[in-house]
């Protein structure tokens, strides 16, 4: 740091400012006396005044530059102690450089240089150590108007799961975990330790076995909803699976859900002929309403509507309250669970399009009838049937791109809340860089991309939710904006 005396020189209350005016005054006087023929006897010649002024300015610029450098150093020092903490294997990855689109740098951390997680078998699971990883002392979070609830089905990669809690941590947010019964004992143990440590982490006691055909997925999410509805403070729940990574900061999530304004965010595509016709699907047969008094008999005895989409989605608190307290979806879930494939992809969708059932934040089947699907932002996945070359990471699994560090710019830019999926044993720098990005947005106040307010507020389901009770409302199924799925990928 430089000497105090020099800083005092620039103190606005001290001499320099008035001196500058004096020079300026003299300069004007000099000009006025006789601008064409400066007085030879006067030592204050026009040229001299100019020269002195220039000198003065030069000296000042030097000082200003030195001061600027000092301030930059001070800021850097402050930031250094608040910078995002990396794990050793990703320490060398410069996420900022990837974010700016430095392609040659990207080569040095992708392909054969891709960084995989090096698991820590001796992770310190004391409460103090967990807390220190999730919310280090000195981290300050602003209060939220509304928190968010996360309902996640998990079975592997504890360190990544804990990272997820860290990335979305806020004392007003709530995290519910349903563990697959097949998960290793150590995974169970670690999750139990986290749940015992943090009051806003809930671990379901009843464990079912989930599989890739979707069996028990809806049940696990529903059980989380039943636990979450007793927790105050959140106004939306997002349904998630193990390797889904939230890519918006806690403040951004709060803002986006405020823009959705109570509308559920659910992907809607046509039901794919999976419905088992040997069962009855009307609310009466499904024992759907806990209290049938006051329910329109036509609704009660009519087959509900069906649609298909991602098991992930966002539900308003009102919708969850309805699903848990007004309705009882046990029979509905059981009937689907007896199916063979993709049995989890009709759950939230069907309630979302069955407007007559009256779930808060619902949508309609009106767009399906027009042959149009409905966009959602809760999940981003890249379905590629043309092969791995279309993926940023050039790697694909079950027709969905595995995300790698090549996807980082897309992560930062897209309007989606969550990206599916990142596998730590395939590429961990994408997880760490996403965590750093959210950290920078949350704790350093950085804004790398402004949220697209127009996107969220003009979604078809959002406009429907806001206006459908207006008799003049006309359902417009084609959004006015360019859907994320039609955008360039990868960026
Ligand atoms: C996060 O902020 C730090 C400090 O400004 C910067 O060096 C780093 O590149 C940023 N990372 C990302 C992903 O924006
Ligand atoms: C675990 O972390 C806590 C808190 O940081 C510390 O007090 C304790 O000594 C650690 N235990 C081990 C075995 O390192
Ligand atoms: C069932 O609903 C009716 C009409 O809404 C209401 O009057 C009645 O009290 C409810 N019954 C119970 C047991 O909640």
Tab-separated table of N, CA, C and O and ligand atoms in Angstrom, residues 290-295, ligand 3:
chain	number	residue	atom	x	y	z
A	290	UNK	N	-60.536	-36.989	-1.545
A	290	UNK	CA	-60.703	-37.408	-0.160
A	290	UNK	C	-62.127	-37.131	0.314
A	290	UNK	O	-62.665	-37.847	1.151
A	291	UNK	N	-62.704	-36.062	-0.236
A	291	UNK	CA	-64.083	-35.702	0.118
A	291	UNK	C	-64.814	-35.438	-1.197
A	291	UNK	O	-64.558	-34.438	-1.860
A	292	UNK	N	-65.715	-36.331	-1.542
A	292	UNK	CA	-66.358	-36.212	-2.859
A	292	UNK	C	-67.570	-35.291	-2.845
A	292	UNK	O	-68.086	-34.947	-3.903
A	293	UNK	N	-68.004	-34.885	-1.650
A	293	UNK	CA	-69.118	-33.952	-1.565
A	293	UNK	C	-68.699	-32.653	-2.268
A	293	UNK	O	-67.615	-32.157	-2.031
A	294	UNK	N	-69.545	-32.161	-3.114
A	294	UNK	CA	-69.227	-30.890	-3.757
A	294	UNK	C	-68.423	-31.052	-5.030
A	294	UNK	O	-68.160	-30.081	-5.738
A	295	UNK	N	-68.000	-32.268	-5.354
A	295	UNK	CA	-67.297	-32.477	-6.633
A	295	UNK	C	-68.354	-32.768	-7.694
A	295	UNK	O	-69.235	-33.621	-7.492
B	3	LIG	C1	-66.734	-32.327	2.485
B	3	LIG	O1	-67.022	-31.245	1.627
B	3	LIG	C2	-68.250	-30.581	1.927
B	3	LIG	C3	-68.530	-29.564	0.825
B	3	LIG	O2	-67.396	-28.868	0.438
B	3	LIG	C4	-68.161	-29.972	3.312
B	3	LIG	O3	-69.362	-29.300	3.643
B	3	LIG	C5	-67.859	-31.068	4.318
B	3	LIG	O4	-67.651	-30.489	5.603
B	3	LIG	C6	-66.635	-31.866	3.925
B	3	LIG	N1	-66.474	-33.016	4.787
B	3	LIG	C7	-65.372	-33.254	5.472
B	3	LIG	C8	-65.372	-34.522	6.281
B	3	LIG	O5	-64.404	-32.526	5.433
